[in-house]
Amino acid sequence: MKAQCRLSPIYARTPEDIITNDDLATITDTSDAWIVSRTGIRERCKLAADENASDLGLAASRRALDGAGLDAQELTHIITATCTQDELSPSIACILAGGLGAGPVMAFDFNAACSGFLYGLSLVRAILVENLQARILFVCAEALTRRLNWTDRSTCVLFGDGASACVCSGESRAGDAVLEDVICQSDGALNRLITVGGGTSCAYAPGQAVGPEFFLSMNGRETYRHAVRRMTDVCAHILERNGLRMKDVDLFVPHQANIRIIEAVGNRLGADSGRVFTNVERYGNTSSASIPLALAQAREEGRVEPGCRVLATAFGAGLTWGAALLRF
Ligand code: ACO
């Protein structure tokens, strides 16, 4: 039997603290006018000092399990997309397994930066091919503000924190979505374009101040150029290989990094602007959580009715990029 990968409704969790552009203008040399005109971002959410990405992931996971009518003991796998783990080890997935009271599930994190949701869809589909009975809790959990250099105005205005969760399985349930296709790609030759520090290459001694390599760094202009080209091409590719055109897509959900990138990709693909979902103004770039946050909001707003086809696309550090077709 062919495995069908189905997603239960996605639940999102963002921190309560909101940082507006005006707040940022008090700590770095920027302005609301510059940020809005160059990025479309007006505010973003920031973790409290005593919260971590796993706390957001746990709250989203509890809601996703409730929504799917499942007990944590019924899960077979927990996988988490993140480029901002609480610690290098243990994984957020194991922290979630402990917090939820899961059984002896296979639990691991992976890092595909902002393409994490799409890479995760490809992973869960592969798990379901191996095990049709699998029930996978798929979480995206990010704490980008923990790696922002607040004196670097070219990056600190762009990112925010957030998490999402859903259950993926082969079982058909009301309100779920079917993964129709997914493509995940990368170009490792461009791995220096965006880096998020704090790994083992940051060799600090106890008590020593961290250096600039601890923080997120990005060549914004180059990233922008590659992002527009890669997302446009991969969307055209996935549509073509499924015999579809942009007019067959009811909702286009691009990675929420920058409104100008979203508009450039939408225009190149000939997307009707009324069918392009954006919430970058509220959350900024939440990396792997960006597309699922958008999908959760779109569902709450009634923009993904049963039968609706969604095209999602993302790019991120690595460079990684991809596209997926989902049918609700
Ligand atoms: N406020 C005010 N001025 C600023 C700011 C700021 N926050 N940031 C940069 N500037 C200045 C620059 O210093 C520069 O000034 P100069 O001309 O005097 O040197 C000027 O504005 C223009 O800078 P650019 O970098 O050319 O601005 P651009 O229009 O390219 O916008 C941006 C920058 C928003 C970063 C854009 O390039 C972008 O969005 N790139 C893509 C980033 C992205 O989406 N990354 C996602 C992947 S992240 C991941 O995977 C974890």
CSV table of C-alpha atoms and ligand atoms in Angstrom, one decimal:
chain,number,residue,atom,x,y,z
A,1,MET,CA,0.0,0.0,0.0
A,2,LYS,CA,1.3,3.5,-0.8
A,3,ALA,CA,1.9,5.6,2.3
A,4,GLN,CA,0.0,8.8,2.4
A,5,CYS,CA,1.4,11.5,4.6
A,6,ARG,CA,-1.3,13.4,6.4
A,7,LEU,CA,-0.9,16.4,8.8
A,8,SER,CA,-3.3,17.1,11.6
A,9,PRO,CA,-4.1,20.8,12.1
A,10,ILE,CA,-1.0,22.8,12.9
A,11,TYR,CA,-0.8,24.7,16.2
A,12,ALA,CA,1.5,27.6,16.8
A,13,ARG,CA,3.0,29.2,19.9
A,14,THR,CA,4.8,32.5,20.1
A,15,PRO,CA,6.2,34.3,23.1
A,16,GLU,CA,4.1,37.0,24.8
A,17,ASP,CA,6.8,39.7,24.7
A,18,ILE,CA,6.5,41.8,21.5
A,19,ILE,CA,9.4,44.0,20.3
A,20,THR,CA,8.2,46.8,17.9
A,21,ASN,CA,10.4,48.6,15.4
A,22,ASP,CA,10.2,51.6,17.6
A,23,ASP,CA,11.6,49.5,20.5
A,24,LEU,CA,14.5,48.5,18.3
A,25,ALA,CA,15.1,52.1,17.4
A,26,THR,CA,15.9,52.8,21.0
A,27,ILE,CA,18.8,50.3,21.1
A,28,THR,CA,20.2,50.4,17.6
A,29,ASP,CA,20.6,52.9,14.8
A,30,THR,CA,17.4,52.2,12.8
A,31,SER,CA,13.8,53.4,12.3
A,32,ASP,CA,10.3,52.0,11.9
A,33,ALA,CA,10.2,53.7,8.4
A,34,TRP,CA,13.4,51.9,7.2
A,35,ILE,CA,12.4,48.5,8.6
A,36,VAL,CA,8.8,48.6,7.2
A,37,SER,CA,9.9,49.9,3.8
A,38,ARG,CA,12.8,47.3,3.4
A,39,THR,CA,11.2,44.3,5.0
A,40,GLY,CA,7.5,44.8,5.8
A,41,ILE,CA,8.2,43.8,9.4
A,42,ARG,CA,6.5,45.9,12.1
A,43,GLU,CA,7.0,43.7,15.2
A,44,ARG,CA,8.3,40.3,16.3
A,45,CYS,CA,8.0,38.1,19.4
A,46,LYS,CA,10.9,37.5,21.8
A,47,LEU,CA,11.3,34.8,24.4
A,48,ALA,CA,11.4,35.8,28.0
A,49,ALA,CA,14.7,35.3,29.9
A,50,ASP,CA,13.5,32.1,31.5
A,51,GLU,CA,11.9,30.5,28.4
A,52,ASN,CA,13.5,28.4,25.6
A,53,ALA,CA,12.5,27.2,22.2
A,54,SER,CA,11.5,23.9,23.8
A,55,ASP,CA,9.0,25.6,26.0
A,56,LEU,CA,7.2,27.0,23.0
A,57,GLY,CA,7.5,23.6,21.3
A,58,LEU,CA,6.0,21.9,24.3
A,59,ALA,CA,3.0,24.3,24.5
A,60,ALA,CA,2.4,23.9,20.7
A,61,SER,CA,2.8,20.1,21.0
A,62,ARG,CA,0.2,19.8,23.8
A,63,ARG,CA,-2.3,21.6,21.7
A,64,ALA,CA,-1.5,19.6,18.6
A,65,LEU,CA,-2.0,16.3,20.5
A,66,ASP,CA,-5.3,17.6,21.9
A,67,GLY,CA,-6.4,18.7,18.5
A,68,ALA,CA,-5.5,15.3,17.0
A,69,GLY,CA,-7.2,13.5,19.9
A,70,LEU,CA,-4.0,11.6,20.7
A,71,ASP,CA,-2.1,10.7,23.9
A,72,ALA,CA,1.7,11.2,23.9
A,73,GLN,CA,2.0,7.5,24.6
A,74,GLU,CA,0.5,6.8,21.1
A,75,LEU,CA,3.4,8.6,19.4
A,76,THR,CA,6.1,6.6,17.6
A,77,HIS,CA,8.4,9.5,16.7
A,78,ILE,CA,9.1,13.1,17.7
A,79,ILE,CA,11.2,15.2,15.3
A,80,THR,CA,12.0,18.8,15.6
A,81,ALA,CA,13.3,21.3,13.0
A,82,THR,CA,15.4,23.9,14.7
A,83,CYS,CA,18.6,25.9,14.1
A,84,THR,CA,18.4,27.3,17.6
A,85,GLN,CA,18.3,24.3,20.0
A,86,ASP,CA,18.2,25.0,23.7
A,87,GLU,CA,21.6,23.1,24.0
A,88,LEU,CA,23.7,21.3,21.5
A,89,SER,CA,22.5,18.2,23.3
A,90,PRO,CA,20.0,16.9,24.4
A,91,SER,CA,17.8,17.5,21.4
A,92,ILE,CA,14.6,19.5,21.7
A,93,ALA,CA,12.8,16.4,20.6
A,94,CYS,CA,14.0,14.5,23.7
A,95,ILE,CA,13.1,17.4,25.9
A,96,LEU,CA,9.6,17.3,24.4
A,97,ALA,CA,9.4,13.5,24.8
A,98,GLY,CA,10.1,13.9,28.5
A,99,GLY,CA,7.7,16.9,29.0
A,100,LEU,CA,4.9,15.1,27.2
A,101,GLY,CA,5.4,11.8,28.9
A,102,ALA,CA,5.9,10.0,25.6
A,103,GLY,CA,6.9,6.3,25.4
A,104,PRO,CA,10.2,5.0,23.9
A,105,VAL,CA,9.8,7.1,20.7
A,106,MET,CA,12.5,7.8,18.2
A,107,ALA,CA,13.3,11.4,19.0
A,108,PHE,CA,15.7,13.7,17.2
A,109,ASP,CA,16.3,17.3,15.9
A,110,PHE,CA,17.5,18.3,12.5
A,111,ASN,CA,18.7,21.6,11.1
A,112,ALA,CA,17.7,22.9,7.7
A,113,ALA,CA,17.4,26.5,9.0
A,114,CYS,CA,14.4,28.3,7.5
A,115,SER,CA,13.6,25.3,5.2
A,116,GLY,CA,13.1,23.1,8.2
A,117,PHE,CA,9.3,22.7,7.8
A,118,LEU,CA,9.7,21.5,4.2
A,119,TYR,CA,12.7,19.2,5.0
A,120,GLY,CA,10.6,17.8,7.9
A,121,LEU,CA,7.7,17.0,5.6
A,122,SER,CA,10.1,15.0,3.4
A,123,LEU,CA,11.5,13.2,6.5
A,124,VAL,CA,8.0,12.3,7.9
A,125,ARG,CA,6.9,11.0,4.5
A,126,ALA,CA,10.0,8.8,4.4
A,127,ILE,CA,9.3,7.5,7.9
A,128,LEU,CA,5.7,6.7,6.8
A,129,VAL,CA,7.0,4.7,3.8
A,130,GLU,CA,8.9,2.5,6.3
A,131,ASN,CA,6.2,2.3,8.9
A,132,LEU,CA,2.6,2.9,7.8
A,133,GLN,CA,1.5,2.9,11.4
A,134,ALA,CA,3.9,5.7,12.5
A,135,ARG,CA,2.4,8.6,14.4
A,136,ILE,CA,4.9,11.4,14.3
A,137,LEU,CA,4.9,14.6,16.3
A,138,PHE,CA,6.5,17.1,14.0
A,139,VAL,CA,7.6,20.3,15.7
A,140,CYS,CA,9.4,23.5,14.5
A,141,ALA,CA,10.9,25.5,17.4
A,142,GLU,CA,13.1,28.5,17.1
A,143,ALA,CA,14.7,31.1,19.4
A,144,LEU,CA,16.4,33.3,16.9
A,145,THR,CA,16.5,36.3,19.3
A,146,ARG,CA,19.0,34.3,21.4
A,147,ARG,CA,21.5,34.6,18.6
A,148,LEU,CA,20.9,38.2,17.5
A,149,ASN,CA,23.6,40.8,18.0
A,150,TRP,CA,21.4,43.8,19.0
A,151,THR,CA,24.1,46.2,17.8
A,152,ASP,CA,24.0,44.8,14.2
A,153,ARG,CA,21.1,46.7,12.7
A,154,SER,CA,21.3,44.7,9.4
A,155,THR,CA,20.2,41.5,11.1
A,156,CYS,CA,18.6,42.2,14.6
A,157,VAL,CA,15.5,43.8,13.0
A,158,LEU,CA,14.7,40.7,10.9
A,159,PHE,CA,14.1,37.8,13.3
A,160,GLY,CA,11.7,36.6,15.9
A,161,ASP,CA,10.9,33.5,18.0
A,162,GLY,CA,8.1,30.9,17.6
A,163,ALA,CA,7.1,27.3,17.4
A,164,SER,CA,4.6,25.0,15.8
A,165,ALA,CA,3.5,21.4,16.1
A,166,CYS,CA,1.3,18.9,14.2
A,167,VAL,CA,0.9,15.1,14.1
A,168,CYS,CA,1.8,13.4,10.9
A,169,SER,CA,0.4,9.9,10.1
A,170,GLY,CA,-1.2,7.8,7.4
A,171,GLU,CA,-4.5,8.0,9.1
A,172,SER,CA,-7.3,10.1,7.7
A,173,ARG,CA,-8.9,12.5,10.2
A,174,ALA,CA,-11.3,15.5,9.8
A,175,GLY,CA,-9.4,18.7,9.1
A,176,ASP,CA,-6.1,17.2,8.1
A,177,ALA,CA,-4.0,18.0,5.1
A,178,VAL,CA,-2.4,15.6,2.6
A,179,LEU,CA,1.2,16.1,1.5
A,180,GLU,CA,1.0,15.9,-2.3
A,181,ASP,CA,4.6,16.5,-3.1
A,182,VAL,CA,7.8,18.0,-1.6
A,183,ILE,CA,11.2,19.0,-3.0
A,184,CYS,CA,14.2,19.8,-0.8
A,185,GLN,CA,17.5,21.1,-2.1
A,186,SER,CA,20.7,22.8,-1.0
A,187,ASP,CA,23.9,24.5,-2.2
A,188,GLY,CA,26.6,24.0,0.4
A,189,ALA,CA,29.1,26.1,-1.5
A,190,LEU,CA,27.1,29.1,-0.1
A,191,ASN,CA,27.3,28.0,3.5
A,192,ARG,CA,28.9,31.2,4.6
A,193,LEU,CA,26.1,33.5,3.4
A,194,ILE,CA,24.1,33.0,6.7
A,195,THR,CA,25.6,31.6,9.9
A,196,VAL,CA,24.1,31.1,13.4
A,197,GLY,CA,26.9,30.8,15.9
A,198,GLY,CA,27.1,29.1,19.3
A,199,GLY,CA,28.3,25.7,18.1
A,200,THR,CA,31.7,24.1,18.9
A,201,SER,CA,33.6,26.4,16.6
A,202,CYS,CA,33.0,29.1,19.2
A,203,ALA,CA,35.7,28.1,21.6
A,204,TYR,CA,35.1,30.1,24.7
A,205,ALA,CA,36.5,29.5,28.2
A,206,PRO,CA,34.2,29.8,31.2
A,207,GLY,CA,33.8,33.5,32.2
A,208,GLN,CA,35.0,34.7,28.8
A,209,ALA,CA,32.9,37.2,26.8
A,210,VAL,CA,31.5,35.8,23.5
A,211,GLY,CA,32.8,37.2,20.2
A,212,PRO,CA,30.8,38.2,17.1
A,213,GLU,CA,30.9,34.7,15.7
A,214,PHE,CA,28.5,33.7,18.5
A,215,PHE,CA,25.7,35.6,16.7
A,216,LEU,CA,23.7,35.3,13.5
A,217,SER,CA,25.5,36.9,10.6
A,218,MET,CA,24.2,37.3,7.1
A,219,ASN,CA,25.1,38.8,3.7
A,220,GLY,CA,21.6,40.2,3.2
A,221,ARG,CA,22.0,41.3,-0.4
A,222,GLU,CA,23.4,38.0,-1.7
A,223,THR,CA,20.9,36.0,0.3
A,224,TYR,CA,18.1,38.1,-1.2
A,225,ARG,CA,19.2,37.4,-4.7
A,226,HIS,CA,19.5,33.6,-4.2
A,227,ALA,CA,16.3,33.4,-2.2
A,228,VAL,CA,14.2,35.0,-5.0
A,229,ARG,CA,15.8,32.8,-7.7
A,230,ARG,CA,15.7,29.5,-5.8
A,231,MET,CA,12.2,29.8,-4.5
A,232,THR,CA,10.8,30.8,-7.9
A,233,ASP,CA,12.6,27.9,-9.6
A,234,VAL,CA,11.6,25.3,-7.1
A,235,CYS,CA,8.0,26.4,-7.1
A,236,ALA,CA,7.9,26.3,-11.0
A,237,HIS,CA,9.5,22.8,-10.8
A,238,ILE,CA,7.0,21.3,-8.3
A,239,LEU,CA,4.0,22.8,-10.2
A,240,GLU,CA,5.3,21.4,-13.5
A,241,ARG,CA,6.0,17.9,-12.2
A,242,ASN,CA,2.5,17.8,-10.8
A,243,GLY,CA,0.9,19.1,-14.0
A,244,LEU,CA,-0.3,22.2,-12.2
A,245,ARG,CA,-0.2,26.0,-12.9
A,246,MET,CA,-0.2,28.8,-10.4
A,247,LYS,CA,-3.9,29.4,-11.0
A,248,ASP,CA,-4.5,25.9,-9.5
A,249,VAL,CA,-3.0,27.0,-6.2
A,250,ASP,CA,-5.6,28.4,-3.7
A,251,LEU,CA,-3.1,29.8,-1.3
A,252,PHE,CA,0.6,30.5,-1.7
A,253,VAL,CA,2.5,30.4,1.6
A,254,PRO,CA,6.1,31.6,1.1
A,255,HIS,CA,8.7,31.7,4.0
A,256,GLN,CA,8.1,35.0,5.8
A,257,ALA,CA,11.5,36.6,5.7
A,258,ASN,CA,10.9,39.9,3.9
A,259,ILE,CA,7.8,41.3,2.1
A,260,ARG,CA,10.0,42.3,-0.9
A,261,ILE,CA,11.2,38.8,-1.4
A,262,ILE,CA,7.6,37.4,-1.1
A,263,GLU,CA,6.4,39.9,-3.7
A,264,ALA,CA,9.2,39.3,-6.1
A,265,VAL,CA,8.7,35.5,-6.0
A,266,GLY,CA,4.9,35.9,-6.2
A,267,ASN,CA,5.2,38.2,-9.2
A,268,ARG,CA,7.6,36.0,-11.0
A,269,LEU,CA,5.3,33.0,-10.6
A,270,GLY,CA,2.3,35.1,-11.6
A,271,ALA,CA,0.5,34.6,-8.3
A,272,ASP,CA,-2.6,36.5,-7.7
A,273,SER,CA,-1.7,38.8,-4.7
A,274,GLY,CA,-5.0,38.0,-3.0
A,275,ARG,CA,-3.8,34.4,-2.8
A,276,VAL,CA,-0.4,35.1,-1.2
A,277,PHE,CA,-0.4,34.7,2.6
A,278,THR,CA,1.7,37.1,4.6
A,279,ASN,CA,2.2,37.7,8.3
A,280,VAL,CA,5.8,38.8,8.3
A,281,GLU,CA,4.6,42.2,9.7
A,282,ARG,CA,3.7,40.5,13.0
A,283,TYR,CA,6.4,37.9,13.5
A,284,GLY,CA,9.4,38.7,11.3
A,285,ASN,CA,11.5,35.7,10.2
A,286,THR,CA,10.9,32.8,12.6
A,287,SER,CA,13.0,30.4,10.5
A,288,SER,CA,11.6,26.9,10.4
A,289,ALA,CA,8.5,28.0,12.3
A,290,SER,CA,7.6,30.6,9.6
A,291,ILE,CA,5.5,28.5,7.2
A,292,PRO,CA,3.6,26.5,9.9
A,293,LEU,CA,2.9,29.8,11.8
A,294,ALA,CA,1.4,31.1,8.6
A,295,LEU,CA,-0.6,27.9,7.9
A,296,ALA,CA,-2.0,27.9,11.5
A,297,GLN,CA,-3.1,31.5,11.1
A,298,ALA,CA,-4.5,30.8,7.6
A,299,ARG,CA,-6.6,28.0,9.1
A,300,GLU,CA,-7.8,30.2,12.0
A,301,GLU,CA,-8.8,32.9,9.4
A,302,GLY,CA,-10.7,30.4,7.3
A,303,ARG,CA,-8.4,30.7,4.4
A,304,VAL,CA,-7.7,27.0,4.0
A,305,GLU,CA,-11.1,25.4,3.4
A,306,PRO,CA,-11.4,21.6,2.7
A,307,GLY,CA,-10.2,20.9,-0.8
A,308,CYS,CA,-7.9,23.9,-0.8
A,309,ARG,CA,-4.5,23.4,-2.4
A,310,VAL,CA,-1.5,25.2,-0.8
A,311,LEU,CA,1.9,25.8,-2.3
A,312,ALA,CA,4.6,26.5,0.4
A,313,THR,CA,8.2,27.5,-0.3
A,314,ALA,CA,11.2,28.4,1.8
A,315,PHE,CA,14.9,29.1,1.7
A,316,GLY,CA,17.5,29.5,4.5
A,317,ALA,CA,21.0,29.1,5.8
A,318,GLY,CA,23.0,26.3,4.2
A,319,LEU,CA,21.8,27.4,1.7
A,320,THR,CA,18.7,25.2,1.8
A,321,TRP,CA,15.4,25.7,0.0
A,322,GLY,CA,12.4,23.7,-1.1
A,323,ALA,CA,8.7,23.7,-1.9
A,324,ALA,CA,5.7,21.5,-1.0
A,325,LEU,CA,2.2,21.0,-2.2
A,326,LEU,CA,-0.5,20.3,0.4
A,327,ARG,CA,-4.1,19.5,-0.1
A,328,PHE,CA,-6.6,20.3,2.7
B,1,ACO,N1,18.1,50.4,9.7
B,1,ACO,C1,18.5,51.4,9.0
B,1,ACO,N2,19.4,51.3,8.0
B,1,ACO,C2,19.9,50.0,7.7
B,1,ACO,C3,19.4,48.9,8.5
B,1,ACO,C4,18.5,49.1,9.5
B,1,ACO,N3,18.0,48.1,10.2
B,1,ACO,N4,20.0,47.8,8.0
B,1,ACO,C5,20.8,48.2,7.0
B,1,ACO,N5,20.7,49.5,6.8
B,1,ACO,C6,21.5,50.4,5.9
B,1,ACO,C7,22.8,49.8,5.4
B,1,ACO,O1,23.8,50.1,6.4
B,1,ACO,C8,22.9,50.5,4.1
B,1,ACO,O2,23.4,51.8,4.3
B,1,ACO,P1,24.6,52.4,3.4
B,1,ACO,O3,23.9,52.4,2.0
B,1,ACO,O4,24.9,53.7,4.0
B,1,ACO,O5,25.7,51.4,3.4
B,1,ACO,C9,21.5,50.6,3.6
B,1,ACO,O6,20.7,50.5,4.7
B,1,ACO,C10,21.1,49.6,2.5
B,1,ACO,O7,21.5,48.3,3.0
B,1,ACO,P2,21.2,47.0,2.2
B,1,ACO,O8,21.8,45.8,3.0
B,1,ACO,O9,21.6,47.2,0.8
B,1,ACO,O10,19.6,47.0,2.3
B,1,ACO,P3,18.6,46.1,1.5
B,1,ACO,O11,17.6,46.9,0.9
B,1,ACO,O12,19.3,45.0,0.8
B,1,ACO,O13,17.9,45.3,2.7
B,1,ACO,C11,17.9,43.2,4.0
B,1,ACO,C12,18.6,44.5,3.7
B,1,ACO,C13,16.5,43.6,4.5
B,1,ACO,C14,18.6,42.4,5.0
B,1,ACO,C15,17.6,42.5,2.6
B,1,ACO,O14,18.9,42.4,2.0
B,1,ACO,C16,17.1,41.1,2.9
B,1,ACO,O15,16.0,40.9,3.3
B,1,ACO,N6,17.9,40.0,2.6
B,1,ACO,C17,17.4,38.7,2.7
B,1,ACO,C18,17.6,38.3,4.2
B,1,ACO,C19,16.8,37.0,4.5
B,1,ACO,O16,15.6,36.9,4.1
B,1,ACO,N7,17.4,36.1,5.2
B,1,ACO,C20,16.6,34.9,5.5
B,1,ACO,C21,17.4,33.7,5.8
B,1,ACO,S1,17.9,33.7,7.4
B,1,ACO,C22,18.1,32.1,8.0
B,1,ACO,O17,18.1,31.2,7.2
B,1,ACO,C23,18.3,31.8,9.5
